[in-house]
Coordinates of C-alpha atoms in Angstrom, one line a residue:
M22 CA 99.4 72.5 58.5
S23 CA 96.8 72.5 61.5
N24 CA 97.3 68.3 61.6
D25 CA 100.8 69.0 62.3
I26 CA 100.3 71.3 65.1
C27 CA 97.7 69.0 66.7
Q28 CA 99.9 66.3 66.1
Q29 CA 102.5 67.8 67.8
L30 CA 100.5 68.2 70.8
V31 CA 99.8 64.3 70.8
D32 CA 103.5 63.6 70.9
R33 CA 104.2 65.9 73.5
G34 CA 101.8 64.3 75.5
L35 CA 99.5 67.3 76.0
I36 CA 96.2 65.5 74.6
S37 CA 95.5 61.8 73.6
Q38 CA 94.3 60.6 70.2
D39 CA 90.8 60.2 71.5
Q40 CA 90.9 63.9 72.5
L41 CA 92.3 64.8 69.1
G42 CA 89.5 62.7 67.4
E43 CA 86.5 64.1 69.0
A44 CA 88.0 67.6 68.4
E45 CA 88.0 66.9 64.8
G46 CA 84.6 65.6 65.2
M47 CA 83.3 68.9 66.7
A48 CA 85.8 71.0 64.3
S49 CA 83.9 69.5 60.9
S50 CA 80.3 70.0 62.7
L51 CA 81.0 73.8 64.0
G52 CA 83.2 74.7 60.6
I53 CA 86.1 75.9 62.9
R54 CA 89.8 74.9 63.0
T55 CA 90.7 71.5 65.4
E56 CA 93.2 73.8 67.1
D57 CA 90.0 76.2 68.3
A58 CA 88.2 73.1 69.1
L59 CA 90.5 71.4 71.3
V60 CA 90.4 75.0 73.3
K61 CA 86.6 74.8 73.3
L62 CA 86.8 71.5 75.0
E63 CA 89.2 72.6 77.2
Y64 CA 92.0 70.1 76.7
V65 CA 94.7 72.4 75.8
D66 CA 95.1 76.1 76.9
A67 CA 95.2 78.8 74.0
S68 CA 98.8 79.6 74.7
E69 CA 99.9 76.0 74.2
I70 CA 98.3 76.3 70.5
S71 CA 100.3 79.5 70.0
T72 CA 103.6 78.2 71.1
A73 CA 103.1 75.3 68.7
Q74 CA 102.1 77.5 66.0
A75 CA 104.7 79.7 66.5
A76 CA 107.7 76.6 66.6
Q77 CA 105.7 75.1 63.6
F78 CA 106.6 78.4 61.5
G79 CA 109.5 79.6 63.2
Y80 CA 107.8 82.7 65.0
E81 CA 107.9 84.2 68.4
A82 CA 105.0 83.3 70.7
I83 CA 104.4 86.2 73.0
D84 CA 102.5 86.5 76.2
L85 CA 100.5 90.3 75.8
T86 CA 99.3 90.5 79.6
V87 CA 103.0 91.7 80.2
I88 CA 103.4 93.9 77.1
E89 CA 102.5 97.6 77.5
V90 CA 102.6 99.1 73.7
P91 CA 103.1 102.5 73.3
Q92 CA 100.1 105.2 72.4
S93 CA 102.4 106.0 69.3
V94 CA 102.5 102.5 67.9
I95 CA 98.7 101.9 68.5
G96 CA 97.9 105.2 66.8
L97 CA 99.5 103.5 63.3
V98 CA 96.8 100.9 63.2
P99 CA 93.1 102.1 63.4
E100 CA 91.2 100.5 66.0
S101 CA 88.6 98.9 63.5
V102 CA 91.5 97.3 61.1
A103 CA 93.0 96.3 64.7
R104 CA 89.3 94.5 65.8
E105 CA 88.2 93.2 62.5
N106 CA 91.4 91.3 62.0
A107 CA 92.4 90.6 65.5
V108 CA 95.7 92.1 65.0
L109 CA 97.7 94.3 67.3
P110 CA 100.8 96.6 66.6
L111 CA 103.9 96.0 68.9
R112 CA 106.4 97.6 67.8
I113 CA 108.3 99.5 64.9
D114 CA 111.4 97.3 63.8
G115 CA 113.2 99.8 61.1
D116 CA 111.0 99.9 58.1
S117 CA 108.8 97.2 59.5
I118 CA 105.9 97.1 62.0
V119 CA 105.7 94.0 64.2
V120 CA 102.3 92.6 64.8
A121 CA 100.8 90.3 67.4
I122 CA 98.4 87.8 65.3
N123 CA 96.4 84.4 66.1
D124 CA 97.6 82.3 62.8
P125 CA 100.5 83.5 60.9
M126 CA 99.2 81.7 58.0
K127 CA 96.4 84.5 57.3
F128 CA 98.3 85.9 54.4
E129 CA 95.2 87.9 53.4
V130 CA 95.2 89.9 56.9
I131 CA 98.6 90.6 56.4
D132 CA 98.8 91.9 53.0
K133 CA 95.8 94.2 54.0
L134 CA 98.0 95.6 56.7
R135 CA 101.0 95.6 54.2
F136 CA 98.5 97.7 51.9
I137 CA 97.0 99.8 54.7
L138 CA 100.3 101.1 56.4
N139 CA 102.6 101.1 53.7
R140 CA 105.4 98.9 55.6
E141 CA 106.5 95.6 55.9
I142 CA 104.8 93.2 58.4
K143 CA 106.2 91.0 60.9
C144 CA 104.5 88.2 63.1
E145 CA 104.7 87.6 66.5
V146 CA 102.2 84.8 67.6
A147 CA 99.4 85.1 70.4
P148 CA 96.1 83.5 71.3
N149 CA 93.0 85.1 69.8
D150 CA 91.3 86.0 72.9
A151 CA 94.8 87.6 74.5
I152 CA 94.8 89.4 71.4
L153 CA 91.1 91.0 71.6
T154 CA 91.8 91.5 75.4
A155 CA 94.8 93.2 74.4
I156 CA 92.9 95.7 71.8
N157 CA 90.2 96.5 74.5
R158 CA 93.0 97.2 76.9
H159 CA 94.9 99.3 74.7
Y160 CA 92.1 101.0 72.4
G161 CA 90.0 101.1 75.6
Q162 CA 91.9 104.2 76.4
S163 CA 90.2 106.2 74.2
E164 CA 86.6 104.8 75.4
T165 CA 87.7 105.8 78.8
E166 CA 88.6 109.4 77.4
S167 CA 85.0 109.2 75.5
V168 CA 83.2 108.3 79.3
D169 CA 84.7 111.7 80.6
S170 CA 84.6 113.8 77.5
M171 CA 81.1 112.8 77.2
L172 CA 80.5 113.5 81.0
Q173 CA 82.2 117.0 80.6
E174 CA 80.0 117.8 77.5
F175 CA 76.9 117.1 79.5
T176 CA 78.2 118.9 82.3
E177 CA 79.0 122.0 80.2
T178 CA 76.0 122.2 78.2
A179 CA 73.1 122.4 80.3
I180 CA 71.1 119.8 78.6
D181 CA 67.7 119.1 80.3
F182 CA 66.7 115.2 79.7
T183 CA 63.1 115.2 79.2
Q184 CA 60.9 112.6 78.7
T185 CA 61.9 112.7 74.8
E186 CA 65.7 111.4 75.6
I187 CA 64.2 108.8 78.1
S188 CA 61.6 107.7 75.4
Q189 CA 64.6 107.3 73.2
A190 CA 66.8 105.4 75.5
E191 CA 63.6 103.1 76.0
A192 CA 63.2 102.5 72.3
A193 CA 66.6 101.5 71.4
G194 CA 67.9 98.3 71.4
D195 CA 69.8 96.5 74.1
G196 CA 73.4 95.8 72.4
V197 CA 76.1 97.3 74.4
D198 CA 78.6 98.0 71.3
E199 CA 75.5 99.9 69.4
E200 CA 77.0 102.5 67.6
G201 CA 73.8 104.7 66.8
G202 CA 71.4 106.3 69.6
S203 CA 71.3 109.0 72.2
P204 CA 74.1 110.3 74.2
I205 CA 72.7 108.3 77.2
I206 CA 72.8 105.4 75.4
K207 CA 76.1 105.9 74.2
L208 CA 77.1 106.8 77.8
V209 CA 75.6 103.7 79.7
N210 CA 77.2 101.5 76.9
L211 CA 80.8 103.3 78.0
I212 CA 80.0 102.9 81.3
V213 CA 79.5 99.2 81.0
S214 CA 82.4 98.4 78.6
E215 CA 84.6 100.7 80.8
A216 CA 84.4 98.8 84.1
L217 CA 84.8 95.4 81.9
N218 CA 88.2 96.7 80.8
M219 CA 88.8 97.7 84.4
R220 CA 88.0 94.0 85.5
A221 CA 84.9 95.2 87.9
S222 CA 83.0 93.1 89.6
D223 CA 79.9 95.4 89.8
I224 CA 78.9 98.9 88.9
H225 CA 77.2 101.0 91.4
I226 CA 75.3 103.9 90.3
E227 CA 74.2 106.2 93.6
P228 CA 72.2 109.2 93.0
F229 CA 72.9 112.0 95.5
E230 CA 71.6 115.5 96.3
D231 CA 73.2 117.6 93.5
R232 CA 75.0 114.5 91.4
I233 CA 75.2 111.0 90.5
R234 CA 78.3 109.0 92.0
I235 CA 79.6 105.9 89.6
R236 CA 81.6 103.5 91.5
Y237 CA 83.2 100.0 90.2
R238 CA 84.5 97.2 92.3
I239 CA 87.6 96.1 91.5
D240 CA 89.4 93.4 93.7
G241 CA 87.0 93.8 96.3
K242 CA 87.6 97.5 96.4
L243 CA 85.2 100.7 95.5
I244 CA 86.9 102.9 93.2
E245 CA 85.0 106.3 92.6
R246 CA 84.7 106.8 89.1
D247 CA 82.5 109.6 87.5
S248 CA 80.2 112.1 88.7
P249 CA 77.3 112.7 86.2
P250 CA 75.0 115.6 86.6
K251 CA 71.9 114.7 88.8
R252 CA 69.2 115.5 85.8
L253 CA 70.9 112.5 83.9
L254 CA 69.7 110.1 86.5
G255 CA 66.1 109.5 85.0
A256 CA 67.4 108.8 81.3
I257 CA 70.3 106.5 82.9
V258 CA 67.8 104.4 85.1
S259 CA 65.3 104.3 82.3
R260 CA 67.8 103.0 79.6
I261 CA 69.4 100.5 82.4
K262 CA 65.6 99.4 83.2
I263 CA 64.9 99.1 79.4
M264 CA 68.4 96.7 78.7
G265 CA 67.0 94.4 81.9
G266 CA 63.4 94.2 81.0
I267 CA 62.4 96.0 83.8
D268 CA 59.1 98.2 84.6
I269 CA 60.0 101.5 83.9
A270 CA 56.9 102.9 85.7
E271 CA 57.7 101.3 88.7
K272 CA 59.6 103.9 90.9
R273 CA 58.9 103.3 94.4
R274 CA 59.7 99.5 95.0
P275 CA 62.9 97.5 94.9
Q276 CA 63.3 95.6 91.3
D277 CA 65.5 93.2 89.6
G278 CA 66.6 92.1 86.6
R279 CA 69.2 90.5 84.4
I280 CA 71.0 91.7 81.0
K281 CA 72.5 89.8 78.3
T282 CA 74.9 91.7 76.2
R283 CA 78.0 91.3 74.3
V284 CA 81.3 93.5 74.8
G285 CA 83.6 93.1 72.0
P286 CA 84.1 89.4 71.7
K287 CA 82.5 88.7 75.1
E288 CA 79.5 87.7 76.2
I289 CA 78.6 89.4 79.6
D290 CA 75.7 88.8 81.7
L291 CA 74.6 91.7 83.9
R292 CA 72.7 91.2 87.3
V293 CA 70.5 94.5 88.1
S294 CA 69.3 95.6 91.3
I295 CA 67.3 99.0 91.6
M296 CA 66.4 100.3 94.9
P297 CA 64.3 103.4 95.5
T298 CA 66.6 105.9 97.7
N299 CA 65.6 109.5 99.1
H300 CA 67.2 111.0 96.1
G301 CA 66.2 108.8 93.3
Q302 CA 66.7 105.3 92.1
G303 CA 70.0 103.7 92.8
V304 CA 71.4 101.2 90.5
V305 CA 73.8 98.0 91.1
M306 CA 75.0 95.9 88.1
R307 CA 76.7 93.0 89.1
I308 CA 78.9 91.8 86.3
L309 CA 78.9 87.7 85.6
D310 CA 81.6 87.0 83.7
R311 CA 81.3 83.3 82.5
D312 CA 85.2 82.9 82.1
S313 CA 85.8 83.6 85.9
I314 CA 84.1 80.1 86.7
K315 CA 86.3 78.2 84.4
I316 CA 89.8 78.5 86.6
G317 CA 89.7 75.0 87.7
I318 CA 90.4 73.6 91.3
R319 CA 93.8 73.6 90.8
N320 CA 93.7 77.3 90.5
L321 CA 91.6 78.0 92.9
G322 CA 94.8 78.7 95.7
F323 CA 94.5 75.5 97.5
S324 CA 97.6 74.6 99.4
E325 CA 98.8 71.2 98.7
E326 CA 97.3 69.5 101.9
N327 CA 94.2 71.4 101.4
Y328 CA 94.2 70.5 97.6
R329 CA 94.5 66.7 98.0
T330 CA 91.5 66.6 100.7
F331 CA 89.3 68.9 98.7
Q332 CA 89.9 66.0 95.8
N333 CA 89.4 63.6 98.1
I334 CA 85.8 64.9 99.9
I335 CA 84.4 65.9 96.4
R336 CA 84.3 62.2 95.4
R337 CA 82.8 60.7 98.2
P338 CA 79.6 59.0 97.3
N339 CA 77.1 60.9 99.7
G340 CA 77.3 63.3 102.6
I341 CA 77.1 67.3 102.9
F342 CA 80.1 69.9 101.7
L343 CA 79.3 73.4 103.2
V344 CA 81.0 76.5 101.6
T345 CA 81.2 79.4 103.8
G346 CA 82.2 83.1 103.8
P347 CA 80.5 86.5 103.5
T348 CA 79.1 87.5 100.1
G349 CA 81.6 88.1 97.5
S350 CA 84.1 85.6 99.0
G351 CA 83.9 83.5 95.9
K352 CA 82.1 80.3 97.3
T353 CA 79.8 80.2 93.9
T354 CA 83.1 79.7 92.1
T355 CA 84.5 77.2 94.3
L356 CA 81.4 75.0 94.4
Y357 CA 81.2 75.5 90.5
S358 CA 84.7 74.4 89.9
A359 CA 83.9 71.3 91.8
L360 CA 80.9 70.6 89.8
G361 CA 83.2 71.1 86.7
E362 CA 85.3 68.5 88.1
L363 CA 82.5 66.1 88.7
N364 CA 80.6 66.9 85.5
R365 CA 81.1 63.7 83.7
P366 CA 78.5 61.9 81.4
D367 CA 78.3 59.0 83.8
R368 CA 76.8 61.4 86.7
K369 CA 73.8 63.5 86.8
I370 CA 73.8 66.9 88.4
I371 CA 71.0 69.0 89.5
T372 CA 71.3 72.6 91.1
A373 CA 68.6 74.6 92.9
E374 CA 69.9 78.2 92.9
D375 CA 68.5 81.8 93.6
P376 CA 68.9 83.0 91.4
V377 CA 71.1 81.0 88.6
E378 CA 73.9 83.1 87.8
Y379 CA 76.1 81.2 85.6
L380 CA 74.7 78.6 83.0
L381 CA 76.7 75.3 83.0
G382 CA 76.7 72.8 80.1
G383 CA 75.9 69.2 80.9
I384 CA 74.1 70.0 84.3
N385 CA 70.3 70.7 85.4
Q386 CA 69.7 74.0 86.9
T387 CA 66.4 75.2 88.6
E388 CA 65.8 78.6 89.9
V389 CA 64.3 79.2 93.0
R390 CA 60.9 81.4 92.4
T391 CA 59.3 82.4 95.9
S392 CA 56.8 84.2 94.3
I393 CA 54.8 81.3 92.7
G394 CA 56.2 78.8 95.7
V395 CA 58.8 77.1 93.9
T396 CA 61.2 77.2 97.3
F397 CA 64.5 75.6 98.2
Q398 CA 62.8 72.5 99.9
K399 CA 60.3 71.9 96.9
I400 CA 62.9 71.7 94.4
I401 CA 65.0 69.5 96.6
K402 CA 62.2 67.4 97.1
A403 CA 61.6 67.0 93.3
M404 CA 65.4 66.6 92.4
L405 CA 65.3 63.4 94.8
R406 CA 62.7 62.0 92.4
Q407 CA 65.1 62.5 89.6
A408 CA 67.7 60.4 90.9
P409 CA 70.9 62.5 90.8
N410 CA 74.3 61.6 92.0
V411 CA 75.1 65.2 93.1
I412 CA 72.6 68.2 94.2
L413 CA 74.2 71.8 94.6
V414 CA 71.7 73.6 96.9
G415 CA 72.4 77.4 96.3
E416 CA 72.2 78.5 100.2
I417 CA 70.9 77.2 103.3
R418 CA 68.9 80.0 104.7
D419 CA 66.3 78.0 107.2
L420 CA 65.6 74.9 109.0
E421 CA 63.5 73.4 106.2
T422 CA 66.2 73.7 103.6
A423 CA 68.6 72.2 105.9
E424 CA 66.4 69.2 106.8
M425 CA 66.1 68.7 103.1
A426 CA 69.1 68.8 102.2
I427 CA 70.2 66.2 105.4
Q428 CA 67.7 63.7 104.2
A429 CA 69.3 63.8 100.5
S430 CA 73.1 63.3 101.9
L431 CA 71.6 60.5 104.2
T432 CA 69.6 58.7 101.2
G433 CA 73.1 58.5 99.1
H434 CA 73.3 61.8 97.6
L435 CA 76.7 64.0 97.0
V436 CA 75.1 67.6 98.5
F437 CA 77.1 71.0 98.3
S438 CA 75.8 74.0 99.5
T439 CA 76.8 77.7 101.1
L440 CA 76.1 79.3 104.7
H441 CA 77.0 82.7 105.9
T442 CA 79.1 82.1 108.7
N443 CA 82.4 83.9 109.5
D444 CA 84.2 80.8 109.6
A445 CA 84.3 76.8 109.0
P446 CA 83.6 75.8 112.5
G447 CA 81.0 78.4 113.2
S448 CA 78.8 76.6 110.5
I449 CA 78.3 73.7 112.7
T450 CA 77.0 76.1 115.6
R451 CA 74.9 77.8 113.0
L452 CA 73.0 74.9 111.8
I453 CA 72.3 73.7 115.5
D454 CA 71.0 77.3 116.0
M455 CA 68.6 76.7 113.0
H456 CA 67.2 74.0 115.2
V457 CA 68.6 71.3 113.2
Q458 CA 68.9 67.9 115.1
P459 CA 72.9 67.8 116.4
F460 CA 72.9 64.0 115.6
L461 CA 71.9 65.1 112.1
V462 CA 74.5 67.6 111.3
A463 CA 76.9 65.3 113.0
S464 CA 75.7 62.1 110.6
S465 CA 75.8 64.1 107.3
V466 CA 78.2 67.1 107.4
M467 CA 81.9 65.5 106.2
A468 CA 83.4 69.0 105.7
V469 CA 83.4 72.6 105.5
L470 CA 85.5 75.2 103.4
G471 CA 85.9 78.5 105.3
Q472 CA 86.7 81.2 102.5
R473 CA 87.7 84.7 101.8
L474 CA 89.6 86.5 98.8
A475 CA 93.0 88.1 99.4
R476 CA 93.8 91.0 96.8
R477 CA 97.1 89.1 94.6
N478 CA 100.5 91.7 94.2
C479 CA 100.6 92.9 90.7
S480 CA 102.8 90.5 88.7
K481 CA 104.0 93.8 86.5
C482 CA 105.2 96.1 89.1
V483 CA 106.0 93.4 91.9
E484 CA 109.2 93.8 94.0
P485 CA 111.2 92.5 96.9
F486 CA 110.5 94.2 100.4
T487 CA 111.9 93.3 104.0
P488 CA 109.3 93.6 106.4
S489 CA 109.7 95.8 109.4
E490 CA 110.4 94.4 113.4
S491 CA 107.0 95.2 114.4
E492 CA 105.5 93.6 111.5
I493 CA 107.5 90.3 112.2
E494 CA 106.5 90.6 116.1
H495 CA 102.8 91.0 115.0
F496 CA 102.3 88.4 112.9
D497 CA 104.3 85.9 115.2
I498 CA 106.6 85.1 112.0
T499 CA 109.2 82.7 113.3
P500 CA 113.1 82.7 112.2
D501 CA 112.7 79.6 110.4
M502 CA 109.3 81.3 108.3
L503 CA 111.8 84.2 107.9
A504 CA 114.6 82.4 106.2
S505 CA 112.4 80.8 103.7
A506 CA 110.2 83.6 102.9
T507 CA 109.9 85.8 99.8
F508 CA 108.3 88.9 100.7
M509 CA 107.0 91.0 97.8
R510 CA 104.9 94.0 96.9
G511 CA 103.6 96.1 94.2
K512 CA 105.0 99.3 93.9
G513 CA 101.6 100.7 91.7
C514 CA 101.8 101.1 88.1
G515 CA 98.9 101.7 85.4
Q516 CA 98.2 98.0 85.1
C517 CA 96.8 97.6 88.5
H518 CA 96.0 101.5 88.8
H519 CA 98.7 102.2 91.1
T520 CA 97.2 100.0 93.8
G521 CA 99.9 97.7 93.9
F522 CA 97.4 94.8 93.5
R523 CA 95.8 92.8 90.6
G524 CA 93.5 90.2 90.8
R525 CA 92.8 88.1 93.8
V526 CA 93.6 85.0 95.3
A527 CA 91.5 82.6 97.6
V528 CA 92.4 82.1 101.2
H529 CA 90.9 78.8 102.9
E530 CA 90.2 77.1 106.3
L531 CA 89.3 73.7 105.4
M532 CA 87.6 71.6 108.6
T533 CA 87.2 67.9 107.9
M534 CA 84.6 65.9 110.1
N535 CA 86.4 63.5 112.9
A536 CA 85.3 61.4 115.5
G537 CA 86.0 64.1 118.2
I538 CA 84.2 67.0 116.0
R539 CA 81.1 64.4 115.6
E540 CA 81.5 64.3 119.4
M541 CA 81.2 67.9 120.2
T542 CA 78.5 68.5 117.6
F543 CA 76.4 66.0 119.2
N544 CA 77.1 67.7 122.5
R545 CA 76.1 71.0 121.4
E546 CA 79.6 72.2 122.4
P547 CA 80.6 75.9 121.4
T548 CA 82.3 76.9 118.3
Q549 CA 85.6 77.9 119.9
N550 CA 85.9 74.2 121.3
I551 CA 85.4 72.9 117.9
R552 CA 87.7 75.3 116.5
R553 CA 90.6 74.0 119.4
Q554 CA 90.0 70.6 118.3
A555 CA 90.2 71.2 114.5
R556 CA 93.4 72.7 114.8
L557 CA 95.0 69.9 117.0
F558 CA 94.0 67.8 113.7
G559 CA 95.9 70.0 111.8
M560 CA 93.6 72.4 110.1
K561 CA 95.1 76.0 109.1
T562 CA 93.2 78.9 110.0
L563 CA 92.2 81.9 107.5
D564 CA 94.7 84.2 109.0
E565 CA 97.7 81.3 108.6
D566 CA 96.8 80.2 105.2
C567 CA 96.9 84.2 104.2
L568 CA 100.0 84.3 105.8
D569 CA 101.6 81.4 104.3
K570 CA 100.6 83.1 100.7
A571 CA 102.3 86.4 102.0
L572 CA 105.2 84.4 102.8
K573 CA 105.5 82.9 99.3
G574 CA 105.1 86.6 97.5
Q575 CA 101.5 86.2 96.2
T576 CA 100.1 88.8 98.2
H577 CA 101.3 91.6 101.4
L578 CA 101.2 91.9 104.6
S579 CA 98.4 94.3 104.8
E580 CA 96.0 92.0 103.4
V581 CA 96.9 89.4 106.3
Y582 CA 96.2 92.3 108.5
R583 CA 93.1 93.1 106.9
L584 CA 91.9 89.9 107.2
Q585 CA 92.3 89.5 111.2
K586 CA 90.7 92.4 111.2
G587 CA 87.5 91.0 110.1
G588 CA 87.9 92.5 106.5
H589 CA 86.3 90.3 103.5

């Protein structure tokens, strides 16, 4: 049956015969299905496999992201059974129960469910990852209650977390889904699991005089979640330190660490930063989800024109391409997507990063270690002896790094890097302010991409809306723009935590160097002159790109306003 589905994908032009052959080789060596190997190789999307499977066996393929299953139905199948067999109950249909399953040919699973539930089982097909995510979402509600009830229990019972409790936290292993152990271990595990289920990018644990504040950053906004009693601080911090391999005795200096863990089916990296404050040690855990950098250039949010320009830039043989924007504006994702596009067997790619956040297959990644003298400059110098085609320098922070990166680009290498400036034209003056010679900047930089992230309208509760006259006037929306616009906004629902937004879309300004801008760079002209010249040659500003996305209904006008006011 598996071969029929794969042949169907070839017939539909989704994969070539060569790609199928490669997937079959991988499947036999790893002992997995050919369909799964095709998804692993990223030749097809998991949803395409589900559609093909469903068509083959006469079942319906479903999108679980838009389905909310009532708790009364979820309660019919125990969580352990759902997770073990990767099935999700969807609804009751007469005397039968309809479930989502990855492979409708898993007769032993269907028989087991029929026996446990004492009902007939009907199947609908969905990708395995989508089922596991939906299980986390639906059954995760009880985990959320566990965090609350556990904190309630701590608050009501005046348990004093002495050194014994801290020692238990230290002695335990480091798995997030570990069942046993002390209450503190369970609490920290639940906080991480909950943050992941809520799509948080980081977790903030902040001590105050009489409480600990826990906040999650979701779509760029901090949301307050829990306030455990202050007496838990020592045990929580010790538990996190032991998970991240950080010295628990040191309490006066800032510390960094990394936690590698598994939450359900996902492998997650957490970058931990610990900072001493007046009221104790504050912790920030950055969630590094490897799936977030696999989105591909097509899905980064480029307009058609910027997409074509970007594709041309990254395929040039040499020169510097800079991505600029504040922390958390998606610069790393954009650069890794570009590297992913260029990552072919005939190209050698080396990166110098501080720190290496995501591990990329087929790319040589080097971490900066200033404590032992391994700086950006030294790594770039060593890189050039390794004969690479493409170099990624994590960040240009000083004159030495900038000059080394420029030398690399002038000796025939394609160099990607980031710079912290507010917009694309500002990066030219920033490099000159670092005392890089203007003629070097003019001859090496080929393009600069300014980037921000705007919150995307929630797809589940989105509805059309009409902006007011004052909004139309404020954003300079012309009658022509108004005629073709589709204004949308999220009214707020459970899926978006009643914010109206779910997920984010990148907003860009792409400035390509031309003769005019090169001459202005050489003459050390100010940023506003360079910006004016770039706009004359068709560069759309961040505000204009964000407004375009609001006119298409991807985001709301409030996000354009936030960007104009300098919001990230």
